[in-house]
Amino acid sequence: MIDKVKKVLVIDDDEDTLELLRMTLENHHFRCFTATAPTEGIEKAILNKPDLILLDLMLPEMSGFGFLREIKTHPELAHTPIVVLTALADEDVASESLSLGARGYLTKACNAKELVHMVKEYAS
């Protein structure tokens, strides 16, 4: 039996970062959707039902923390695993992300192997 292709939604306001993450994930056989803002991310998550969301914290409109709170109000998305991927290498930020429901926390300084490992771990 062939495993279904896992879908990942990446939310980041930097287009270059989105493109790099999309290419990395697609090279590892994930189907990737992107959004540049939290509200667009919610809409795409409802439409595409991703197996995992990769979330930046510093976003326009609302922060990643706000997104983590907001997604819980959508029953169809409330149990979607979320991994925070941010430039903020801070224990308090990581702790708050996890307390708000993120399953994992990576800094953007991570390498592709670490990223793909975390996505595989939580998208299953």
mmCIF file of N, CA and C in Angstrom:
data_model
loop_
_atom_site.group_PDB
_atom_site.id
_atom_site.type_symbol
_atom_site.label_atom_id
_atom_site.label_comp_id
_atom_site.label_asym_id
_atom_site.label_seq_id
_atom_site.Cartn_x
_atom_site.Cartn_y
_atom_site.Cartn_z
ATOM 1 N N MET A 1 0.844 -1.195 0.000
ATOM 2 C CA MET A 1 0.000 0.000 0.000
ATOM 3 C C MET A 1 0.886 1.254 0.000
ATOM 4 N N ILE A 2 0.524 2.218 -0.794
ATOM 5 C CA ILE A 2 1.288 3.456 -0.906
ATOM 6 C C ILE A 2 0.754 4.460 0.115
ATOM 7 N N ASP A 3 1.675 5.063 0.874
ATOM 8 C CA ASP A 3 1.277 6.101 1.820
ATOM 9 C C ASP A 3 0.773 7.311 1.053
ATOM 10 N N LYS A 4 -0.245 7.954 1.608
ATOM 11 C CA LYS A 4 -0.709 9.174 0.952
ATOM 12 C C LYS A 4 0.305 10.293 1.186
ATOM 13 N N VAL A 5 0.392 11.168 0.227
ATOM 14 C CA VAL A 5 1.321 12.289 0.327
ATOM 15 C C VAL A 5 0.831 13.215 1.437
ATOM 16 N N LYS A 6 1.718 13.541 2.345
ATOM 17 C CA LYS A 6 1.374 14.423 3.457
ATOM 18 C C LYS A 6 1.367 15.869 2.984
ATOM 19 N N LYS A 7 0.379 16.625 3.465
ATOM 20 C CA LYS A 7 0.230 18.033 3.090
ATOM 21 C C LYS A 7 0.716 18.925 4.227
ATOM 22 N N VAL A 8 1.523 19.914 3.861
ATOM 23 C CA VAL A 8 2.075 20.847 4.832
ATOM 24 C C VAL A 8 1.717 22.272 4.408
ATOM 25 N N LEU A 9 1.179 23.030 5.341
ATOM 26 C CA LEU A 9 0.911 24.451 5.123
ATOM 27 C C LEU A 9 2.001 25.233 5.835
ATOM 28 N N VAL A 10 2.679 26.110 5.090
ATOM 29 C CA VAL A 10 3.736 26.950 5.660
ATOM 30 C C VAL A 10 3.224 28.385 5.707
ATOM 31 N N ILE A 11 3.274 28.984 6.900
ATOM 32 C CA ILE A 11 2.825 30.366 7.069
ATOM 33 C C ILE A 11 4.025 31.209 7.485
ATOM 34 N N ASP A 12 4.407 32.125 6.597
ATOM 35 C CA ASP A 12 5.548 33.017 6.831
ATOM 36 C C ASP A 12 5.346 34.237 5.938
ATOM 37 N N ASP A 13 5.682 35.412 6.432
ATOM 38 C CA ASP A 13 5.469 36.619 5.627
ATOM 39 C C ASP A 13 6.626 36.911 4.681
ATOM 40 N N ASP A 14 7.691 36.112 4.721
ATOM 41 C CA ASP A 14 8.826 36.330 3.830
ATOM 42 C C ASP A 14 8.731 35.379 2.632
ATOM 43 N N GLU A 15 8.558 35.951 1.451
ATOM 44 C CA GLU A 15 8.373 35.147 0.224
ATOM 45 C C GLU A 15 9.570 34.233 -0.061
ATOM 46 N N ASP A 16 10.794 34.728 0.179
ATOM 47 C CA ASP A 16 11.980 33.905 -0.071
ATOM 48 C C ASP A 16 12.015 32.695 0.859
ATOM 49 N N THR A 17 11.668 32.913 2.117
ATOM 50 C CA THR A 17 11.611 31.808 3.075
ATOM 51 C C THR A 17 10.552 30.804 2.660
ATOM 52 N N LEU A 18 9.389 31.292 2.258
ATOM 53 C CA LEU A 18 8.320 30.392 1.804
ATOM 54 C C LEU A 18 8.785 29.532 0.636
ATOM 55 N N GLU A 19 9.455 30.140 -0.319
ATOM 56 C CA GLU A 19 9.905 29.407 -1.500
ATOM 57 C C GLU A 19 10.951 28.362 -1.120
ATOM 58 N N LEU A 20 11.882 28.717 -0.273
ATOM 59 C CA LEU A 20 12.906 27.771 0.170
ATOM 60 C C LEU A 20 12.274 26.591 0.919
ATOM 61 N N LEU A 21 11.353 26.882 1.816
ATOM 62 C CA LEU A 21 10.694 25.815 2.566
ATOM 63 C C LEU A 21 9.840 24.945 1.648
ATOM 64 N N ARG A 22 9.139 25.569 0.720
ATOM 65 C CA ARG A 22 8.310 24.809 -0.226
ATOM 66 C C ARG A 22 9.181 23.846 -1.029
ATOM 67 N N MET A 23 10.281 24.345 -1.569
ATOM 68 C CA MET A 23 11.164 23.492 -2.382
ATOM 69 C C MET A 23 11.753 22.361 -1.541
ATOM 70 N N THR A 24 12.191 22.683 -0.331
ATOM 71 C CA THR A 24 12.764 21.659 0.551
ATOM 72 C C THR A 24 11.747 20.568 0.845
ATOM 73 N N LEU A 25 10.543 20.956 1.189
ATOM 74 C CA LEU A 25 9.519 19.969 1.531
ATOM 75 C C LEU A 25 9.070 19.167 0.316
ATOM 76 N N GLU A 26 8.904 19.824 -0.815
ATOM 77 C CA GLU A 26 8.504 19.100 -2.019
ATOM 78 C C GLU A 26 9.595 18.137 -2.477
ATOM 79 N N ASN A 27 10.869 18.490 -2.262
ATOM 80 C CA ASN A 27 11.967 17.578 -2.587
ATOM 81 C C ASN A 27 11.957 16.332 -1.706
ATOM 82 N N HIS A 28 11.268 16.421 -0.572
ATOM 83 C CA HIS A 28 11.126 15.275 0.335
ATOM 84 C C HIS A 28 9.713 14.678 0.260
ATOM 85 N N HIS A 29 9.037 14.945 -0.851
ATOM 86 C CA HIS A 29 7.753 14.309 -1.188
ATOM 87 C C HIS A 29 6.570 14.739 -0.321
ATOM 88 N N PHE A 30 6.606 15.977 0.149
ATOM 89 C CA PHE A 30 5.444 16.561 0.812
ATOM 90 C C PHE A 30 4.740 17.460 -0.186
ATOM 91 N N ARG A 31 3.438 17.589 -0.057
ATOM 92 C CA ARG A 31 2.690 18.569 -0.841
ATOM 93 C C ARG A 31 2.623 19.828 0.008
ATOM 94 N N CYS A 32 3.008 20.938 -0.550
ATOM 95 C CA CYS A 32 3.182 22.154 0.236
ATOM 96 C C CYS A 32 2.260 23.279 -0.242
ATOM 97 N N PHE A 33 1.617 23.927 0.713
ATOM 98 C CA PHE A 33 0.805 25.121 0.479
ATOM 99 C C PHE A 33 1.434 26.236 1.293
ATOM 100 N N THR A 34 1.307 27.472 0.840
ATOM 101 C CA THR A 34 1.907 28.585 1.569
ATOM 102 C C THR A 34 0.895 29.703 1.792
ATOM 103 N N ALA A 35 1.166 30.470 2.843
ATOM 104 C CA ALA A 35 0.365 31.656 3.147
ATOM 105 C C ALA A 35 1.303 32.695 3.749
ATOM 106 N N THR A 36 1.042 33.956 3.454
ATOM 107 C CA THR A 36 1.903 35.029 3.953
ATOM 108 C C THR A 36 1.317 35.756 5.163
ATOM 109 N N ALA A 37 0.132 35.364 5.600
ATOM 110 C CA ALA A 37 -0.507 36.007 6.749
ATOM 111 C C ALA A 37 -1.393 34.988 7.473
ATOM 112 N N PRO A 38 -1.615 35.186 8.757
ATOM 113 C CA PRO A 38 -2.409 34.240 9.532
ATOM 114 C C PRO A 38 -3.829 34.016 9.011
ATOM 115 N N THR A 39 -4.534 35.074 8.619
ATOM 116 C CA THR A 39 -5.910 34.875 8.139
ATOM 117 C C THR A 39 -5.918 34.059 6.859
ATOM 118 N N GLU A 40 -4.964 34.311 5.971
ATOM 119 C CA GLU A 40 -4.842 33.510 4.759
ATOM 120 C C GLU A 40 -4.502 32.064 5.137
ATOM 121 N N GLY A 41 -3.676 31.893 6.157
ATOM 122 C CA GLY A 41 -3.318 30.568 6.631
ATOM 123 C C GLY A 41 -4.525 29.785 7.129
ATOM 124 N N ILE A 42 -5.384 30.437 7.891
ATOM 125 C CA ILE A 42 -6.604 29.780 8.383
ATOM 126 C C ILE A 42 -7.462 29.354 7.193
ATOM 127 N N GLU A 43 -7.660 30.261 6.226
ATOM 128 C CA GLU A 43 -8.472 29.944 5.041
ATOM 129 C C GLU A 43 -7.895 28.755 4.280
ATOM 130 N N LYS A 44 -6.570 28.758 4.057
ATOM 131 C CA LYS A 44 -5.947 27.655 3.316
ATOM 132 C C LYS A 44 -5.980 26.353 4.113
ATOM 133 N N ALA A 45 -5.880 26.449 5.430
ATOM 134 C CA ALA A 45 -5.948 25.249 6.261
ATOM 135 C C ALA A 45 -7.347 24.630 6.185
ATOM 136 N N ILE A 46 -8.384 25.451 6.227
ATOM 137 C CA ILE A 46 -9.756 24.946 6.120
ATOM 138 C C ILE A 46 -9.958 24.297 4.760
ATOM 139 N N LEU A 47 -9.469 24.926 3.715
ATOM 140 C CA LEU A 47 -9.644 24.431 2.353
ATOM 141 C C LEU A 47 -8.834 23.160 2.079
ATOM 142 N N ASN A 48 -7.570 23.118 2.521
ATOM 143 C CA ASN A 48 -6.661 22.030 2.146
ATOM 144 C C ASN A 48 -6.460 20.948 3.204
ATOM 145 N N LYS A 49 -6.919 21.187 4.424
ATOM 146 C CA LYS A 49 -6.788 20.225 5.515
ATOM 147 C C LYS A 49 -5.371 19.623 5.599
ATOM 148 N N PRO A 50 -4.387 20.454 5.950
ATOM 149 C CA PRO A 50 -3.005 19.966 5.999
ATOM 150 C C PRO A 50 -2.788 18.960 7.125
ATOM 151 N N ASP A 51 -1.776 18.127 6.946
ATOM 152 C CA ASP A 51 -1.371 17.180 7.979
ATOM 153 C C ASP A 51 -0.490 17.857 9.024
ATOM 154 N N LEU A 52 0.044 19.038 8.662
ATOM 155 C CA LEU A 52 0.921 19.794 9.550
ATOM 156 C C LEU A 52 0.961 21.242 9.093
ATOM 157 N N ILE A 53 1.104 22.153 10.056
ATOM 158 C CA ILE A 53 1.307 23.568 9.754
ATOM 159 C C ILE A 53 2.661 23.981 10.314
ATOM 160 N N LEU A 54 3.487 24.600 9.465
ATOM 161 C CA LEU A 54 4.735 25.226 9.895
ATOM 162 C C LEU A 54 4.434 26.707 10.046
ATOM 163 N N LEU A 55 4.696 27.263 11.212
ATOM 164 C CA LEU A 55 4.237 28.609 11.538
ATOM 165 C C LEU A 55 5.366 29.510 12.002
ATOM 166 N N ASP A 56 5.534 30.644 11.329
ATOM 167 C CA ASP A 56 6.428 31.690 11.815
ATOM 168 C C ASP A 56 5.681 32.443 12.909
ATOM 169 N N LEU A 57 6.396 33.063 13.826
ATOM 170 C CA LEU A 57 5.739 33.809 14.906
ATOM 171 C C LEU A 57 5.569 35.289 14.601
ATOM 172 N N MET A 58 6.500 35.852 13.831
ATOM 173 C CA MET A 58 6.440 37.294 13.551
ATOM 174 C C MET A 58 5.731 37.503 12.213
ATOM 175 N N LEU A 59 4.439 37.777 12.313
ATOM 176 C CA LEU A 59 3.584 37.874 11.134
ATOM 177 C C LEU A 59 2.763 39.151 11.155
ATOM 178 N N PRO A 60 2.297 39.601 9.983
ATOM 179 C CA PRO A 60 1.393 40.756 9.943
ATOM 180 C C PRO A 60 0.006 40.348 10.441
ATOM 181 N N GLU A 61 -0.808 41.290 10.787
ATOM 182 C CA GLU A 61 -2.194 41.106 11.223
ATOM 183 C C GLU A 61 -2.294 40.555 12.636
ATOM 184 N N MET A 62 -1.684 39.395 12.879
ATOM 185 C CA MET A 62 -1.647 38.814 14.219
ATOM 186 C C MET A 62 -0.367 38.004 14.330
ATOM 187 N N SER A 63 0.108 37.851 15.536
ATOM 188 C CA SER A 63 1.339 37.084 15.737
ATOM 189 C C SER A 63 1.065 35.592 15.587
ATOM 190 N N GLY A 64 2.128 34.829 15.544
ATOM 191 C CA GLY A 64 1.977 33.384 15.553
ATOM 192 C C GLY A 64 1.280 32.910 16.822
ATOM 193 N N PHE A 65 1.513 33.603 17.936
ATOM 194 C CA PHE A 65 0.815 33.260 19.174
ATOM 195 C C PHE A 65 -0.691 33.454 18.993
ATOM 196 N N GLY A 66 -1.065 34.546 18.334
ATOM 197 C CA GLY A 66 -2.480 34.783 18.051
ATOM 198 C C GLY A 66 -3.057 33.697 17.158
ATOM 199 N N PHE A 67 -2.267 33.260 16.171
ATOM 200 C CA PHE A 67 -2.700 32.176 15.284
ATOM 201 C C PHE A 67 -2.929 30.891 16.082
ATOM 202 N N LEU A 68 -2.000 30.581 17.001
ATOM 203 C CA LEU A 68 -2.147 29.377 17.817
ATOM 204 C C LEU A 68 -3.436 29.423 18.645
ATOM 205 N N ARG A 69 -3.788 30.608 19.130
ATOM 206 C CA ARG A 69 -5.049 30.749 19.885
ATOM 207 C C ARG A 69 -6.260 30.647 18.943
ATOM 208 N N GLU A 70 -6.175 31.312 17.799
ATOM 209 C CA GLU A 70 -7.283 31.375 16.839
ATOM 210 C C GLU A 70 -7.617 30.013 16.253
ATOM 211 N N ILE A 71 -6.619 29.219 15.943
ATOM 212 C CA ILE A 71 -6.869 27.947 15.263
ATOM 213 C C ILE A 71 -7.698 27.008 16.144
ATOM 214 N N LYS A 72 -7.585 27.162 17.458
ATOM 215 C CA LYS A 72 -8.362 26.328 18.382
ATOM 216 C C LYS A 72 -9.859 26.612 18.293
ATOM 217 N N THR A 73 -10.224 27.768 17.746
ATOM 218 C CA THR A 73 -11.646 28.116 17.633
ATOM 219 C C THR A 73 -12.286 27.490 16.396
ATOM 220 N N HIS A 74 -11.489 26.825 15.580
ATOM 221 C CA HIS A 74 -11.974 26.153 14.372
ATOM 222 C C HIS A 74 -11.925 24.643 14.617
ATOM 223 N N PRO A 75 -13.070 24.034 14.916
ATOM 224 C CA PRO A 75 -13.074 22.607 15.281
ATOM 225 C C PRO A 75 -12.384 21.707 14.255
ATOM 226 N N GLU A 76 -12.502 22.035 12.970
ATOM 227 C CA GLU A 76 -11.902 21.198 11.934
ATOM 228 C C GLU A 76 -10.379 21.328 11.881
ATOM 229 N N LEU A 77 -9.825 22.318 12.574
ATOM 230 C CA LEU A 77 -8.377 22.548 12.571
ATOM 231 C C LEU A 77 -7.744 22.380 13.949
ATOM 232 N N ALA A 78 -8.553 22.278 14.967
ATOM 233 C CA ALA A 78 -8.064 22.316 16.345
ATOM 234 C C ALA A 78 -7.014 21.252 16.657
ATOM 235 N N HIS A 79 -7.036 20.141 15.939
ATOM 236 C CA HIS A 79 -6.093 19.062 16.233
ATOM 237 C C HIS A 79 -4.985 18.925 15.193
ATOM 238 N N THR A 80 -4.903 19.903 14.282
ATOM 239 C CA THR A 80 -3.835 19.888 13.275
ATOM 240 C C THR A 80 -2.508 20.188 13.969
ATOM 241 N N PRO A 81 -1.512 19.320 13.817
ATOM 242 C CA PRO A 81 -0.218 19.594 14.447
ATOM 243 C C PRO A 81 0.426 20.856 13.875
ATOM 244 N N ILE A 82 1.018 21.640 14.764
ATOM 245 C CA ILE A 82 1.693 22.869 14.363
ATOM 246 C C ILE A 82 3.117 22.839 14.900
ATOM 247 N N VAL A 83 4.068 23.151 14.028
ATOM 248 C CA VAL A 83 5.465 23.311 14.427
ATOM 249 C C VAL A 83 5.828 24.768 14.173
ATOM 250 N N VAL A 84 6.290 25.433 15.211
ATOM 251 C CA VAL A 84 6.743 26.817 15.085
ATOM 252 C C VAL A 84 8.134 26.802 14.474
ATOM 253 N N LEU A 85 8.318 27.613 13.442
ATOM 254 C CA LEU A 85 9.612 27.783 12.782
ATOM 255 C C LEU A 85 9.896 29.276 12.767
ATOM 256 N N THR A 86 10.796 29.725 13.627
ATOM 257 C CA THR A 86 10.989 31.150 13.829
ATOM 258 C C THR A 86 12.462 31.512 13.963
ATOM 259 N N ALA A 87 12.747 32.771 13.764
ATOM 260 C CA ALA A 87 14.109 33.269 13.962
ATOM 261 C C ALA A 87 14.407 33.463 15.451
ATOM 262 N N LEU A 88 13.380 33.412 16.283
ATOM 263 C CA LEU A 88 13.539 33.664 17.717
ATOM 264 C C LEU A 88 14.042 32.425 18.446
ATOM 265 N N ALA A 89 15.313 32.425 18.798
ATOM 266 C CA ALA A 89 15.886 31.322 19.574
ATOM 267 C C ALA A 89 15.832 31.718 21.040
ATOM 268 N N ASP A 90 14.680 31.508 21.651
ATOM 269 C CA ASP A 90 14.446 31.976 23.006
ATOM 270 C C ASP A 90 13.632 30.926 23.762
ATOM 271 N N GLU A 91 14.122 30.497 24.919
ATOM 272 C CA GLU A 91 13.431 29.452 25.684
ATOM 273 C C GLU A 91 12.027 29.862 26.106
ATOM 274 N N ASP A 92 11.837 31.129 26.481
ATOM 275 C CA ASP A 92 10.509 31.588 26.899
ATOM 276 C C ASP A 92 9.532 31.566 25.726
ATOM 277 N N VAL A 93 10.009 31.960 24.553
ATOM 278 C CA VAL A 93 9.169 31.941 23.349
ATOM 279 C C VAL A 93 8.813 30.499 22.996
ATOM 280 N N ALA A 94 9.793 29.614 23.066
ATOM 281 C CA ALA A 94 9.539 28.199 22.792
ATOM 282 C C ALA A 94 8.531 27.635 23.781
ATOM 283 N N SER A 95 8.711 27.944 25.046
ATOM 284 C CA SER A 95 7.811 27.453 26.087
ATOM 285 C C SER A 95 6.389 27.959 25.872
ATOM 286 N N GLU A 96 6.243 29.247 25.544
ATOM 287 C CA GLU A 96 4.907 29.792 25.300
ATOM 288 C C GLU A 96 4.273 29.153 24.070
ATOM 289 N N SER A 97 5.072 28.940 23.019
ATOM 290 C CA SER A 97 4.551 28.297 21.808
ATOM 291 C C SER A 97 3.985 26.915 22.134
ATOM 292 N N LEU A 98 4.739 26.153 22.890
ATOM 293 C CA LEU A 98 4.308 24.797 23.245
ATOM 294 C C LEU A 98 3.105 24.830 24.177
ATOM 295 N N SER A 99 3.060 25.800 25.097
ATOM 296 C CA SER A 99 1.913 25.892 26.005
ATOM 297 C C SER A 99 0.639 26.290 25.258
ATOM 298 N N LEU A 100 0.785 26.966 24.115
ATOM 299 C CA LEU A 100 -0.380 27.354 23.318
ATOM 300 C C LEU A 100 -0.787 26.270 22.314
ATOM 301 N N GLY A 101 -0.080 25.146 22.330
ATOM 302 C CA GLY A 101 -0.509 24.028 21.499
ATOM 303 C C GLY A 101 0.423 23.606 20.385
ATOM 304 N N ALA A 102 1.521 24.326 20.169
ATOM 305 C CA ALA A 102 2.473 23.881 19.141
ATOM 306 C C ALA A 102 3.066 22.550 19.582
ATOM 307 N N ARG A 103 3.298 21.661 18.620
ATOM 308 C CA ARG A 103 3.881 20.358 18.947
ATOM 309 C C ARG A 103 5.401 20.398 18.948
ATOM 310 N N GLY A 104 5.957 21.341 18.165
ATOM 311 C CA GLY A 104 7.403 21.436 18.075
ATOM 312 C C GLY A 104 7.833 22.869 17.855
ATOM 313 N N TYR A 105 9.127 23.095 18.018
ATOM 314 C CA TYR A 105 9.694 24.443 17.898
ATOM 315 C C TYR A 105 11.066 24.318 17.261
ATOM 316 N N LEU A 106 11.259 24.979 16.145
ATOM 317 C CA LEU A 106 12.543 25.013 15.451
ATOM 318 C C LEU A 106 12.919 26.457 15.178
ATOM 319 N N THR A 107 14.220 26.727 15.191
ATOM 320 C CA THR A 107 14.646 28.049 14.752
ATOM 321 C C THR A 107 14.973 27.960 13.267
ATOM 322 N N LYS A 108 14.920 29.088 12.606
ATOM 323 C CA LYS A 108 15.205 29.121 11.172
ATOM 324 C C LYS A 108 16.667 28.809 10.879
ATOM 325 N N ALA A 109 17.488 28.743 11.915
ATOM 326 C CA ALA A 109 18.881 28.351 11.734
ATOM 327 C C ALA A 109 19.026 26.829 11.579
ATOM 328 N N CYS A 110 17.920 26.098 11.707
ATOM 329 C CA CYS A 110 17.989 24.635 11.572
ATOM 330 C C CYS A 110 18.364 24.269 10.135
ATOM 331 N N ASN A 111 18.871 23.054 9.976
ATOM 332 C CA ASN A 111 19.191 22.613 8.619
ATOM 333 C C ASN A 111 18.024 21.820 8.039
ATOM 334 N N ALA A 112 18.100 21.508 6.770
ATOM 335 C CA ALA A 112 17.006 20.822 6.082
ATOM 336 C C ALA A 112 16.702 19.469 6.714
ATOM 337 N N LYS A 113 17.735 18.767 7.150
ATOM 338 C CA LYS A 113 17.543 17.446 7.764
ATOM 339 C C LYS A 113 16.702 17.554 9.036
ATOM 340 N N GLU A 114 17.009 18.547 9.885
ATOM 341 C CA GLU A 114 16.243 18.753 11.120
ATOM 342 C C GLU A 114 14.789 19.106 10.802
ATOM 343 N N LEU A 115 14.612 19.979 9.822
ATOM 344 C CA LEU A 115 13.275 20.400 9.419
ATOM 345 C C LEU A 115 12.459 19.207 8.925
ATOM 346 N N VAL A 116 13.017 18.446 8.001
ATOM 347 C CA VAL A 116 12.301 17.309 7.424
ATOM 348 C C VAL A 116 12.003 16.263 8.499
ATOM 349 N N HIS A 117 12.935 16.037 9.404
ATOM 350 C CA HIS A 117 12.708 15.079 10.495
ATOM 351 C C HIS A 117 11.510 15.511 11.348
ATOM 352 N N MET A 118 11.459 16.783 11.705
ATOM 353 C CA MET A 118 10.358 17.287 12.545
ATOM 354 C C MET A 118 9.038 17.198 11.788
ATOM 355 N N VAL A 119 9.038 17.550 10.509
ATOM 356 C CA VAL A 119 7.809 17.478 9.714
ATOM 357 C C VAL A 119 7.335 16.031 9.614
ATOM 358 N N LYS A 120 8.236 15.111 9.341
ATOM 359 C CA LYS A 120 7.862 13.686 9.260
ATOM 360 C C LYS A 120 7.311 13.195 10.597
ATOM 361 N N GLU A 121 7.932 13.627 11.682
ATOM 362 C CA GLU A 121 7.515 13.174 13.011
ATOM 363 C C GLU A 121 6.077 13.595 13.326
ATOM 364 N N TYR A 122 5.732 14.832 13.017
ATOM 365 C CA TYR A 122 4.430 15.345 13.422
ATOM 366 C C TYR A 122 3.354 15.292 12.352
ATOM 367 N N ALA A 123 3.722 15.058 11.097
ATOM 368 C CA ALA A 123 2.713 15.016 10.039
ATOM 369 C C ALA A 123 2.103 13.623 9.867
ATOM 370 N N SER A 124 2.554 12.653 10.676
ATOM 371 C CA SER A 124 2.012 11.304 10.483
ATOM 372 C C SER A 124 0.763 11.040 11.271
#
